[in-house]
Each structure stands twice: as C-alpha cells, then as structure tokens.
mmCIF file of C-alpha atoms in Angstrom:
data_model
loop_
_atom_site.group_PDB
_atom_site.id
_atom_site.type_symbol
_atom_site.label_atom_id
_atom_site.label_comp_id
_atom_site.label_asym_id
_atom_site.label_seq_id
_atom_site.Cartn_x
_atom_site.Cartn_y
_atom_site.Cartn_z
ATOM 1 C CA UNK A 1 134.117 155.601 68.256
ATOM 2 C CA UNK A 2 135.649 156.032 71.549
ATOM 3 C CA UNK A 3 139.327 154.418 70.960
ATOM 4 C CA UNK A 4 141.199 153.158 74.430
ATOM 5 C CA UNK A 5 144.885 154.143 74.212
ATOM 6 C CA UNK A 6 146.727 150.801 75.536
ATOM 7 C CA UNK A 7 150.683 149.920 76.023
ATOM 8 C CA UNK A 8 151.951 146.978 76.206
ATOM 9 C CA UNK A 9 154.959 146.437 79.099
ATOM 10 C CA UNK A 10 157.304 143.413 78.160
ATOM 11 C CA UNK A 11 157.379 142.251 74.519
ATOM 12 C CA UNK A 12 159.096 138.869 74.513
ATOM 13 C CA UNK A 13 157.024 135.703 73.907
ATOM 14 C CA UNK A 14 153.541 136.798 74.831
ATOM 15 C CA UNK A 15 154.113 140.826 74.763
ATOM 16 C CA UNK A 16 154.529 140.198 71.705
ATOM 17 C CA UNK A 17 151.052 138.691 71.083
ATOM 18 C CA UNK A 18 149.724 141.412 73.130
ATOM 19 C CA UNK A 19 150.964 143.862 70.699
ATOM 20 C CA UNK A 20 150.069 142.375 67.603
ATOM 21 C CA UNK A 21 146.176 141.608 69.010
ATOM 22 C CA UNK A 22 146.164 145.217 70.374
ATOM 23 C CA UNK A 23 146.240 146.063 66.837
ATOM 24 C CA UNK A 24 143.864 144.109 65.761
ATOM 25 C CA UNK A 25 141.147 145.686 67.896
ATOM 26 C CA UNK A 26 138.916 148.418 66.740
ATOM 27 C CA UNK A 27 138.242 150.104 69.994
ATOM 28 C CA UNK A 28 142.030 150.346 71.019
ATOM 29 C CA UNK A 29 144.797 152.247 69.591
ATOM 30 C CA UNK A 30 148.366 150.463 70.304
ATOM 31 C CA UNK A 31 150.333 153.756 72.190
ATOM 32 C CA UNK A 32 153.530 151.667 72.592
ATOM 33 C CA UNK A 33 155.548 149.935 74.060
ATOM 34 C CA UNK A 34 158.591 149.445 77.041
ATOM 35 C CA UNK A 35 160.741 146.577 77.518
ATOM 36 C CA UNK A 36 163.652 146.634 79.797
ATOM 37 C CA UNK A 37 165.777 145.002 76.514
ATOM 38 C CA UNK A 38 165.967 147.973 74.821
ATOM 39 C CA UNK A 39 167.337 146.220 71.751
ATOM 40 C CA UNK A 40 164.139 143.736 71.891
ATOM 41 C CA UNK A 41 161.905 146.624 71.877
ATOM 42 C CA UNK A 42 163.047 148.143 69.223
ATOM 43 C CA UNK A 43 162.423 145.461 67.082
ATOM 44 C CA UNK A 44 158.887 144.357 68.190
ATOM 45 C CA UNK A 45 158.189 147.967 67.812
ATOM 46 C CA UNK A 46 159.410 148.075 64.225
ATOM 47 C CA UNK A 47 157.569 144.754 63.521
ATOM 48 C CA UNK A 48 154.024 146.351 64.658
ATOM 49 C CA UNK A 49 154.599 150.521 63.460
ATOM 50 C CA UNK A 50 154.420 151.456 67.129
ATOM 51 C CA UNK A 51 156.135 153.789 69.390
ATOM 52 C CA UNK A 52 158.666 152.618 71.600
ATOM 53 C CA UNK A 53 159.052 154.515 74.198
ATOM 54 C CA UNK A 54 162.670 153.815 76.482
ATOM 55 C CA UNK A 55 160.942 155.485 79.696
ATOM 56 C CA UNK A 56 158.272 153.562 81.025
ATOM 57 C CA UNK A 57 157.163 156.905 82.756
ATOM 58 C CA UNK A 58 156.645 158.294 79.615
ATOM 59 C CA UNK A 59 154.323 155.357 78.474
ATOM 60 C CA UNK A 60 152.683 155.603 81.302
ATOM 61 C CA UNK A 61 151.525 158.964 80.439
ATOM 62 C CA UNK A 62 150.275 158.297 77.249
ATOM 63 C CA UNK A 63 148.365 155.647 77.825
ATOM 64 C CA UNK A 64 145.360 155.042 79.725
ATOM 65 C CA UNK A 65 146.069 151.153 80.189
ATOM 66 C CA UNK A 66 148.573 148.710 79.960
ATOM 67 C CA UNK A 67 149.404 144.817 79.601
ATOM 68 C CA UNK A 68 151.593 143.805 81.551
ATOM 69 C CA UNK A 69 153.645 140.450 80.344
ATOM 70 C CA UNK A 70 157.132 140.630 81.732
ATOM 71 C CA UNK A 71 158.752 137.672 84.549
ATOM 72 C CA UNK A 72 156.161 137.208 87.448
ATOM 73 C CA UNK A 73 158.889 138.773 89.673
ATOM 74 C CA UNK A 74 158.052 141.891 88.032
ATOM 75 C CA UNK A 75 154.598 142.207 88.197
ATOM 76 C CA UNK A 76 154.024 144.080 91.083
ATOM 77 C CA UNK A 77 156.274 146.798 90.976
ATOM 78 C CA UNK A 78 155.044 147.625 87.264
ATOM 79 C CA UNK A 79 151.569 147.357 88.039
ATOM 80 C CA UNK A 80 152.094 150.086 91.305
ATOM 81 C CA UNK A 81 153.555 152.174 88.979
ATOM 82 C CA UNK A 82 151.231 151.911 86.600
ATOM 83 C CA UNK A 83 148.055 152.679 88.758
ATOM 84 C CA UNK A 84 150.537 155.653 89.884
ATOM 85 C CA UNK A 85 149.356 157.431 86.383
ATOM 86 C CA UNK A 86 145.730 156.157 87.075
ATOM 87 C CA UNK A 87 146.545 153.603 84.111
ATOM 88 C CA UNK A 88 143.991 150.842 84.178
ATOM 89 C CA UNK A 89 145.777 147.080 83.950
ATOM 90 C CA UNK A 90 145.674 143.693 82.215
ATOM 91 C CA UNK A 91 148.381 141.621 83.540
ATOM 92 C CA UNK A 92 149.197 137.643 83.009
ATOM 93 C CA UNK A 93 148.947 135.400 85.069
ATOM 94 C CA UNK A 94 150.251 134.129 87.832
ATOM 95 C CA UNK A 95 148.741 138.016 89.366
ATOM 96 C CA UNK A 96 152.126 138.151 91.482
ATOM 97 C CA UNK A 97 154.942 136.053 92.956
ATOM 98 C CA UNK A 98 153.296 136.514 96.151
ATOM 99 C CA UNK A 99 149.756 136.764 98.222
ATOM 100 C CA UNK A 100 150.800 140.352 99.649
ATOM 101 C CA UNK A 101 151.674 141.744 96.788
ATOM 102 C CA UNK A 102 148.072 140.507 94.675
ATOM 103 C CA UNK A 103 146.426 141.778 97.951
ATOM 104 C CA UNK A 104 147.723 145.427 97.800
ATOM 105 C CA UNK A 105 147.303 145.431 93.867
ATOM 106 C CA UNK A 106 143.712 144.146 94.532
ATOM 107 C CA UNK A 107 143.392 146.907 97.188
ATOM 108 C CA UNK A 108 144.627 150.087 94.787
ATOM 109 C CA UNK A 109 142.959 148.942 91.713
ATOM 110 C CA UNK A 110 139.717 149.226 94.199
ATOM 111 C CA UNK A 111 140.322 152.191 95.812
ATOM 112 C CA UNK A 112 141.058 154.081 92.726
ATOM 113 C CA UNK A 113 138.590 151.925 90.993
ATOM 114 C CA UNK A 114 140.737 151.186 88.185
ATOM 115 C CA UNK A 115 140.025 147.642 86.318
ATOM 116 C CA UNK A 116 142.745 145.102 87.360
ATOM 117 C CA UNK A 117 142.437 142.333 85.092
ATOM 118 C CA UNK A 118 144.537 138.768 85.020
ATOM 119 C CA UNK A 119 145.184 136.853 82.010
ATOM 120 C CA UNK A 120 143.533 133.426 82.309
ATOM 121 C CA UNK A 121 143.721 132.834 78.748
ATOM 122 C CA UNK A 122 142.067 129.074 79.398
ATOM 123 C CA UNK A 123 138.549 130.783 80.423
ATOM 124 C CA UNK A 124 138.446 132.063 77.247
ATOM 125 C CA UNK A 125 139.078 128.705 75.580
ATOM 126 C CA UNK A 126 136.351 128.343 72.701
ATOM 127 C CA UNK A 127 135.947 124.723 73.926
ATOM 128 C CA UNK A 128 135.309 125.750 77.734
ATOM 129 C CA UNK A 129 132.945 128.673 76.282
ATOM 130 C CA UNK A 130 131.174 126.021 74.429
ATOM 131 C CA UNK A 131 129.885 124.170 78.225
ATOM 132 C CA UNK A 132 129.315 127.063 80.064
ATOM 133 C CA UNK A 133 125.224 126.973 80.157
ATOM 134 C CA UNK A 134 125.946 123.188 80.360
ATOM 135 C CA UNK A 135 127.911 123.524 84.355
ATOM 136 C CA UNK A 136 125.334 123.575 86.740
ATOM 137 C CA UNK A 137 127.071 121.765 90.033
ATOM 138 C CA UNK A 138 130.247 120.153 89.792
ATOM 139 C CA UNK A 139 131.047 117.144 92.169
ATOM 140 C CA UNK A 140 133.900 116.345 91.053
ATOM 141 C CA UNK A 141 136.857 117.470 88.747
ATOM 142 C CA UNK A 142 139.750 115.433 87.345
ATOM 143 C CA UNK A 143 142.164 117.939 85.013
ATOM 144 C CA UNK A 144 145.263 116.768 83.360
ATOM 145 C CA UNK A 145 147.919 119.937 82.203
ATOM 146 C CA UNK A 146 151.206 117.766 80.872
ATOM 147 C CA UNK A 147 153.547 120.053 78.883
ATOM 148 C CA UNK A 148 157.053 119.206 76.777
ATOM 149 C CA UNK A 149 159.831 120.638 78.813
ATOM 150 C CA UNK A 150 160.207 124.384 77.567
ATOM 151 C CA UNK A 151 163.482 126.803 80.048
ATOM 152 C CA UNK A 152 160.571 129.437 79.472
ATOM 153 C CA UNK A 153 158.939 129.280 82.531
ATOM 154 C CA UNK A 154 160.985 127.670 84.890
ATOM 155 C CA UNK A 155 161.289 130.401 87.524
ATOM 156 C CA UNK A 156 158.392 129.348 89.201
ATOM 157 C CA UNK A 157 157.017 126.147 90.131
ATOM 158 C CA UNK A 158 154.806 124.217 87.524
ATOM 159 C CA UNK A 159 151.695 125.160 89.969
ATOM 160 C CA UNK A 160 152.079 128.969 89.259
ATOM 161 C CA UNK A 161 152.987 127.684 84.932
ATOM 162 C CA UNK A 162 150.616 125.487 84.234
ATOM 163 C CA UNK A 163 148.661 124.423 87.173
ATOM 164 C CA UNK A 164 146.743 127.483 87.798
ATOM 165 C CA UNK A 165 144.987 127.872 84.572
ATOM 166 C CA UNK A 166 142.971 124.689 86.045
ATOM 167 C CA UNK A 167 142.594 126.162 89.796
ATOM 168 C CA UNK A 168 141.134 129.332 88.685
ATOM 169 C CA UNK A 169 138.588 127.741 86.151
ATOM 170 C CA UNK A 170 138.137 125.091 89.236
ATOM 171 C CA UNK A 171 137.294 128.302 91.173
ATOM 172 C CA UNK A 172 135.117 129.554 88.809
ATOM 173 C CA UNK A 173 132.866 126.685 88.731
ATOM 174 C CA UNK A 174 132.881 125.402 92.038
ATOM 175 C CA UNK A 175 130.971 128.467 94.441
ATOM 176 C CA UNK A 176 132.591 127.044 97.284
ATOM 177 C CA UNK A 177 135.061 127.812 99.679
ATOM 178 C CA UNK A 178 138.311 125.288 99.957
ATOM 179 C CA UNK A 179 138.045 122.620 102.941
ATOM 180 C CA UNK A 180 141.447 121.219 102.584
ATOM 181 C CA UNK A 181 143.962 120.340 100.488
ATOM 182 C CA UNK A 182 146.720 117.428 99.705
ATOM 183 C CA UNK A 183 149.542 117.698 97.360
ATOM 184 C CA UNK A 184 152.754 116.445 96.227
ATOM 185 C CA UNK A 185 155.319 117.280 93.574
ATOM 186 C CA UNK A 186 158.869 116.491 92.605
ATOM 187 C CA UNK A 187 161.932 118.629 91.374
ATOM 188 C CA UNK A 188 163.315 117.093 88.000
ATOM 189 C CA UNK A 189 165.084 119.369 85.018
ATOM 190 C CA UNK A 190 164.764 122.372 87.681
ATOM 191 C CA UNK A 191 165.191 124.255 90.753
ATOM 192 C CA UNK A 192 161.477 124.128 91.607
ATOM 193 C CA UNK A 193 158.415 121.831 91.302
ATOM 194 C CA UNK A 194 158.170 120.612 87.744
ATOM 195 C CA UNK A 195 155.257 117.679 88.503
ATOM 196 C CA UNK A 196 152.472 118.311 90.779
ATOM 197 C CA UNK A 197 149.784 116.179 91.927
ATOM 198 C CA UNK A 198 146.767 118.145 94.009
ATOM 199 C CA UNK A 199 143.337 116.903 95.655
ATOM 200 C CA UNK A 200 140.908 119.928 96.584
ATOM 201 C CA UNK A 201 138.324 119.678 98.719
ATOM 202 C CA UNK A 202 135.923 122.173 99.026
ATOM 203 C CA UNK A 203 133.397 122.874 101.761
ATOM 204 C CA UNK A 204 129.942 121.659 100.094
ATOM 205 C CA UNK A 205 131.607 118.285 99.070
ATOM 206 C CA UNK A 206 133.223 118.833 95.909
ATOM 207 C CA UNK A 207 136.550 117.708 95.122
ATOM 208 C CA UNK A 208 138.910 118.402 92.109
ATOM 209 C CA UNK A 209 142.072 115.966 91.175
ATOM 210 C CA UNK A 210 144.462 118.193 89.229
ATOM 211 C CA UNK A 211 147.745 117.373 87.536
ATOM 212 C CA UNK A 212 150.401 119.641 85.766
ATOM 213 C CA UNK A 213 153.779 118.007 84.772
ATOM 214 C CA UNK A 214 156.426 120.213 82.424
ATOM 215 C CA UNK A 215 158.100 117.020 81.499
ATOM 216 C CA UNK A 216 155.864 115.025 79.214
ATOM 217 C CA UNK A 217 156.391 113.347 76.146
ATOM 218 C CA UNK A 218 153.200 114.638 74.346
ATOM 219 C CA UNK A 219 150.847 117.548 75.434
ATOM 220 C CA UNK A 220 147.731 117.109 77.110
ATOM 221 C CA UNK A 221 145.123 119.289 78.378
ATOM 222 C CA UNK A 222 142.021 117.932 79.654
ATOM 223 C CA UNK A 223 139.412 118.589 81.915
ATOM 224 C CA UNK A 224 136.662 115.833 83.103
ATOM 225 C CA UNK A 225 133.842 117.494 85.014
ATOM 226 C CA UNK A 226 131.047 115.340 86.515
ATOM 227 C CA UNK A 227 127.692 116.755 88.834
ATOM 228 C CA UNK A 228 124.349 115.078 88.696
ATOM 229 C CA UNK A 229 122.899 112.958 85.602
ATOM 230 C CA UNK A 230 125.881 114.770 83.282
ATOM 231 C CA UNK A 231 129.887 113.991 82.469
ATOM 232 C CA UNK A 232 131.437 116.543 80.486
ATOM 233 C CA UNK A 233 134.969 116.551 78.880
ATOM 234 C CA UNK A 234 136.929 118.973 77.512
ATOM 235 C CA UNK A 235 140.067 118.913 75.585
ATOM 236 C CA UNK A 236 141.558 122.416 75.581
ATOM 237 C CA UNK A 237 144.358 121.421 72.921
ATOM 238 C CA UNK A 238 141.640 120.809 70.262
ATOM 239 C CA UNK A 239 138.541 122.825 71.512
ATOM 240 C CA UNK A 240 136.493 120.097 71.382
ATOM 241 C CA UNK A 241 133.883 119.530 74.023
ATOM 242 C CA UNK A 242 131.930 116.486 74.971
ATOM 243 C CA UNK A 243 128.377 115.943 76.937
ATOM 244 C CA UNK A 244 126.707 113.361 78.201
ATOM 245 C CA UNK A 245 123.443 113.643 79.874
ATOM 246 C CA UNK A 246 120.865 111.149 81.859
ATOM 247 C CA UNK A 247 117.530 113.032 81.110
ATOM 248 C CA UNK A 248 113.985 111.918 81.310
ATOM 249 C CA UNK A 249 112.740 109.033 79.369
ATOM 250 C CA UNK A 250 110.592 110.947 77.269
ATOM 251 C CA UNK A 251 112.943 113.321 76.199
ATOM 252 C CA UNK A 252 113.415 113.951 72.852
ATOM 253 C CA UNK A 253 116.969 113.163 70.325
ATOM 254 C CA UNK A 254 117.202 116.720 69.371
ATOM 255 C CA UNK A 255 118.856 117.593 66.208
ATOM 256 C CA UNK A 256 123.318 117.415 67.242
ATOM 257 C CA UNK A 257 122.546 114.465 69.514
ATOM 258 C CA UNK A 258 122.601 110.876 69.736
ATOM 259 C CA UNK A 259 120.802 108.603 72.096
ATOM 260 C CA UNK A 260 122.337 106.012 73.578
ATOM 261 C CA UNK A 261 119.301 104.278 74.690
ATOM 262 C CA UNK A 262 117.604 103.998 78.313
ATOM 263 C CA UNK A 263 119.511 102.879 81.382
ATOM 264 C CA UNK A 264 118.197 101.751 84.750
ATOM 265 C CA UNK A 265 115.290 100.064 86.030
ATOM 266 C CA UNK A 266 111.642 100.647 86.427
ATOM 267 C CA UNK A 267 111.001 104.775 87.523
ATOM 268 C CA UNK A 268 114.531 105.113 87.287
ATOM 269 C CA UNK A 269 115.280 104.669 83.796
ATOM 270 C CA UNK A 270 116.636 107.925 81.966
ATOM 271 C CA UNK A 271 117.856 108.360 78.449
ATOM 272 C CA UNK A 272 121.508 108.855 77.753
ATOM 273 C CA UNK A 273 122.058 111.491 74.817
ATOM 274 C CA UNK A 274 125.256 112.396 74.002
ATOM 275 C CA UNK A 275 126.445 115.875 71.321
ATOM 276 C CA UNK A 276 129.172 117.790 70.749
ATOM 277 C CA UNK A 277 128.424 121.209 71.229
ATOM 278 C CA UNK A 278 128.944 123.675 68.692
ATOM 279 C CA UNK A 279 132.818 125.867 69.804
ATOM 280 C CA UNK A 280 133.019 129.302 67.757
ATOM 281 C CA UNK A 281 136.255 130.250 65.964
ATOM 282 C CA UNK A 282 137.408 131.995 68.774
ATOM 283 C CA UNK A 283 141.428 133.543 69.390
ATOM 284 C CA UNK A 284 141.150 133.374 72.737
ATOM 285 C CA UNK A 285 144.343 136.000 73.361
ATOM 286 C CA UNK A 286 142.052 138.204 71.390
ATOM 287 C CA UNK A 287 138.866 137.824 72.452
ATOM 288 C CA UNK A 288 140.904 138.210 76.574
ATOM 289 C CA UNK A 289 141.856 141.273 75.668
ATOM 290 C CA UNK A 290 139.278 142.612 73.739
ATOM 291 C CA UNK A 291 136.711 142.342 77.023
ATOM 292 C CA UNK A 292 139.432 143.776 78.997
ATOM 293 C CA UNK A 293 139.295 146.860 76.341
ATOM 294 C CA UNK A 294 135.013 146.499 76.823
ATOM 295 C CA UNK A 295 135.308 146.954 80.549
ATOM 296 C CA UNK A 296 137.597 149.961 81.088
ATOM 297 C CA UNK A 297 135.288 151.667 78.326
ATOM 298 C CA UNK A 298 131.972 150.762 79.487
ATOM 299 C CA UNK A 299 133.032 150.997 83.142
ATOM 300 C CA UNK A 300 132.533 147.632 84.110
ATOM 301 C CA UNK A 301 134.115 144.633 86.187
ATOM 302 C CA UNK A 302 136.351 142.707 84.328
ATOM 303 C CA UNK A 303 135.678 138.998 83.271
ATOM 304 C CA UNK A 304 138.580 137.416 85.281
ATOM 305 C CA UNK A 305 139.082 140.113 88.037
ATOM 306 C CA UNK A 306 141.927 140.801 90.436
ATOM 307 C CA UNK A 307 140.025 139.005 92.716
ATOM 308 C CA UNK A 308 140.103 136.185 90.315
ATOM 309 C CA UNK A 309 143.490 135.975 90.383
ATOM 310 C CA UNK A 310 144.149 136.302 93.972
ATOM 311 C CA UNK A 311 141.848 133.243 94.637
ATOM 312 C CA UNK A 312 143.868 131.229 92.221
ATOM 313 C CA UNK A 313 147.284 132.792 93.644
ATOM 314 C CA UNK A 314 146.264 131.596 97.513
ATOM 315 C CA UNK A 315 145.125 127.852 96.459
ATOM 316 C CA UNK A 316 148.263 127.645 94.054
ATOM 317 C CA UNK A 317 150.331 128.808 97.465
ATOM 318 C CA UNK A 318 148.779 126.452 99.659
ATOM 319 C CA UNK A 319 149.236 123.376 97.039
ATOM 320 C CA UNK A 320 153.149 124.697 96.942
ATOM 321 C CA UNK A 321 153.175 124.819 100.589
ATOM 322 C CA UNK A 322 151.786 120.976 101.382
ATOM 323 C CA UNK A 323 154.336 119.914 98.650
ATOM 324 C CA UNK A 324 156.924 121.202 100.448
ATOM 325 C CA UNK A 325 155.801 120.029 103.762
ATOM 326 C CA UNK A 326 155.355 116.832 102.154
ATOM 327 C CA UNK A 327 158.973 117.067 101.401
ATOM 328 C CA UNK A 328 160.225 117.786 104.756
ATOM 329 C CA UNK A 329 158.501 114.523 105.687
ATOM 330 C CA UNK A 330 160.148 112.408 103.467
ATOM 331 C CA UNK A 331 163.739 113.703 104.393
#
C-alpha cells in the first residue's frame, strides 16, 4: 500500500492532534515534525516516536505534504515555502491573515497543481454529516457559536476563531453569491472583536443570522436551517441532529420517525414527521485529515479546497470591515 509521507509544522494545541491522528492513519507515515520552540518539539516528538527535524528545509524534503497548524500570521510564509519543495498542504483555518495572501496560495497550489486543503473541522462534524442528503435549499440560517473565554486565540477577531466555521458551512450550502451584509461586534477581554453579530444576504434570497461570542458562560454551538416544508437543527457540541418535515398526507411513519399528525386545511394538509437521524462515530480531526491523505494519493480535489477557504476568508473580512465601520459611526 502506497504510504503518503506527511509532516506536521507547529505542534502546540492542535499540531499536536495532527501528529497523533497522522499516526493513526494507515495510508500515511508521520516523517516529522518542526516547530519554531525547539524545546516544544522535542517533546511532542518524543511523545509520538517521530523525527524532529530543527530545519524546516530539511522536513520539507522528506516529506511530500505537510499540516500546517502554527499562529494564522504564519500561514502564508510556511505554506510558500512549502509548495517551494512541491509539498502538497493541509493547513487550519482561518487559510491566512489576509485575502492576498489566500489568493496567491490559491494561485500556486493551482499552478503547480498541488492540493491546498483548509481545516474546517465543523464540515466534518458527524452531526452535520448526518443532514447532508437532507439540505436541499436553505432560506434561511440562524447559527449560534458562544465559547468560554480561552487567551488561545485572541490574535484575531472572534470572526476569523469561531465565526468562520459557520460562514464556510453557510457557503457550502447556500450556491449563491453574497448580496450584502450587516454586522456589528464589540471589543471586551481583548484587543479585537470578541462578540459578533452578522446578517448575510445572498443574491437568490437567502439570508443567514450568525453569532460567535468568546465570552459566554456555557458553550453553545447550534445551527437552525429552514428551506421549504423542512426545519433542521443541529447541535455540533453533541452531534445530534434534528428533522422535521411537512410531506404528503399519504406518506408513510417510516421506521426512526414519529408523526406528528396532519396540519393545514383542505389540499393543503401535509403530515409532520419528525426523526433523528442516525450520526456515525466519527473523529472528525481524523476523518479531515484522512480525506486530505485520499486526495493527494488518488489525485483528487480536496473536500474543503483552497477555494473553500478563500470564500470564507473574504465574507469573514467583509463582516470585520462593517463592524468596524459600524464603529466609526458610533464615535
């Protein structure tokens, strides 16, 4: 079996994950790894019987791709000199700290048609994956993202930390371009945006309410999705997943469902069912970087592309941008 040999750049909180799930898949073989802590590497690397290498040059030519999970502000520059040894790349999200930057890493990974993937762990969600054949047309979107204040993070806004897991799944439902957008946000335990509020428009009528606050008591993360005759709910803490659906009257209370009886009048009545689907036991870290693995070695695109992550970068910008506008207002 064809084994792809992988490095993993930055091993604090989640390079560390990336190591130890590296190592759990069969197709892969775990190279190294390079952190700029030397100190910090050294001990991940003991903790996982890997290399570590204190060059990332020399990584970079033993490997034929990399993660990438070190500070947003670093993104780019490893990810250029990663392509530079024709090293194919996973790298977390947000892509970069800014649209230029995701552009021209976008642009190289094409050109030398080497996979760029981003590392929207929330697609992978065994909840989400549970609704997919279930999304049809969303109309509208209300998503919640409220996190206990953690200092990891911090250096960017709380659209770029939590927000954008929601605008890129948004984005992947919704096969629409954005009409316009209104936001606000407020500065509280740091030097950037730690509540945001957002209202999306897109250009077929759709509209998505989302909300990501780093200051919460408790956390919650849930998604409400409505389109015709269905609701569907999702809470990506637990994985579980709810539908409701208005179908025809004569429709059958399959096995997993429960009817609710008939509402409306006359031709209009529909039956209301309501199930749970089933949600695999999924690690969705894993199961992210195991397709990423799949597509270098079968030569395919990957699931959340560089593309992906551009999208989500430039409506994550723009939100940022009317927050700060909104600011000016105020003052």
């Amino acid at each position: 079996m064809k084994k792809l040999k992988v490095g993993v750049i930055g091993v604090g909180h989640l390079g560390k994950l990336h190591s130890k799930m590296f190592q759990s898949i069969e197709n892969c073989e775990l190279i190294g790894i390079y952190d700029s802590n030397n100190e910090t590497a050294k001990s991940v690397a003991q903790e996982f019987q890997t290399a570590v290498f204190n060059n990332l040059d020399d990584l970079l030519k033993s490997t034929e791709a990399v993660s990438i999970a070190a500070t947003t502000s670093a993104h780019f520059q490893l990810a250029l000199k990663a392509f530079e040894f024709n090293n194919h790349v996973f790298i977390e999200k947000p892509i970069t700290a800014t649209i230029e930057e995701a552009e021209e890493l976008v642009r190289i990974s094409n050109e030398r048609k080497l996979n760029l993937q981003v590392g929207h762990i929330e697609r992978f969600n065994p909840g989400l994956l549970a609704l997919e054949h279930y999304i049809t047309n969303p109309m509208f979107i209300q998503s919640d993202r409220l996190a206990q204040f953690n200092p990891r993070g911090t250096d960017v806004a709380v659209v770029l930390d939590l927000m954008i897991h929601d605008i890129d799944i948004i984005l992947s439902f919704i096969k629409s371009p954005v009409k316009s957008i209104e936001a606000n946000g407020v500065e509280v335990v740091s030097d950037h945006i730690d509540i945001a509020n957002a209202r999306i428009q897109f250009e077929n009528g759709a509209v998505a309410n989302v909300t990501a606050s780093r200051i919460s008591q408790k956390k919650m993360r849930k998604m409400r999705i409505f389109q015709k005759d269905t609701y569907l709910s999702l809470d990506f803490v637990t994985g579980v997943s709810e539908v409701y659906r208005l179908l025809p009257i004569d429709s059958p209370v399959t096995n997993g469902s429960i009817s609710f009886g008939e509402i409306g009048i006359g031709q209009k009545k529909k039956r209301l069912l309501y199930e749970q689907p089933e949600t695999k036991e999924i690690n969705a870290l894993q199961y992210e970087l195991q397709l990423f693995v799949n597509s270098v070695l079968n030569k395919t695109k990957p699931v959340v592309s560089g593309e992906d992550g551009l999208r989500a970068l430039k409506v994550a910008d723009a939100i940022i941008g009317k927050i700060n506008e909104s600011k000016m207002v105020m003052q």
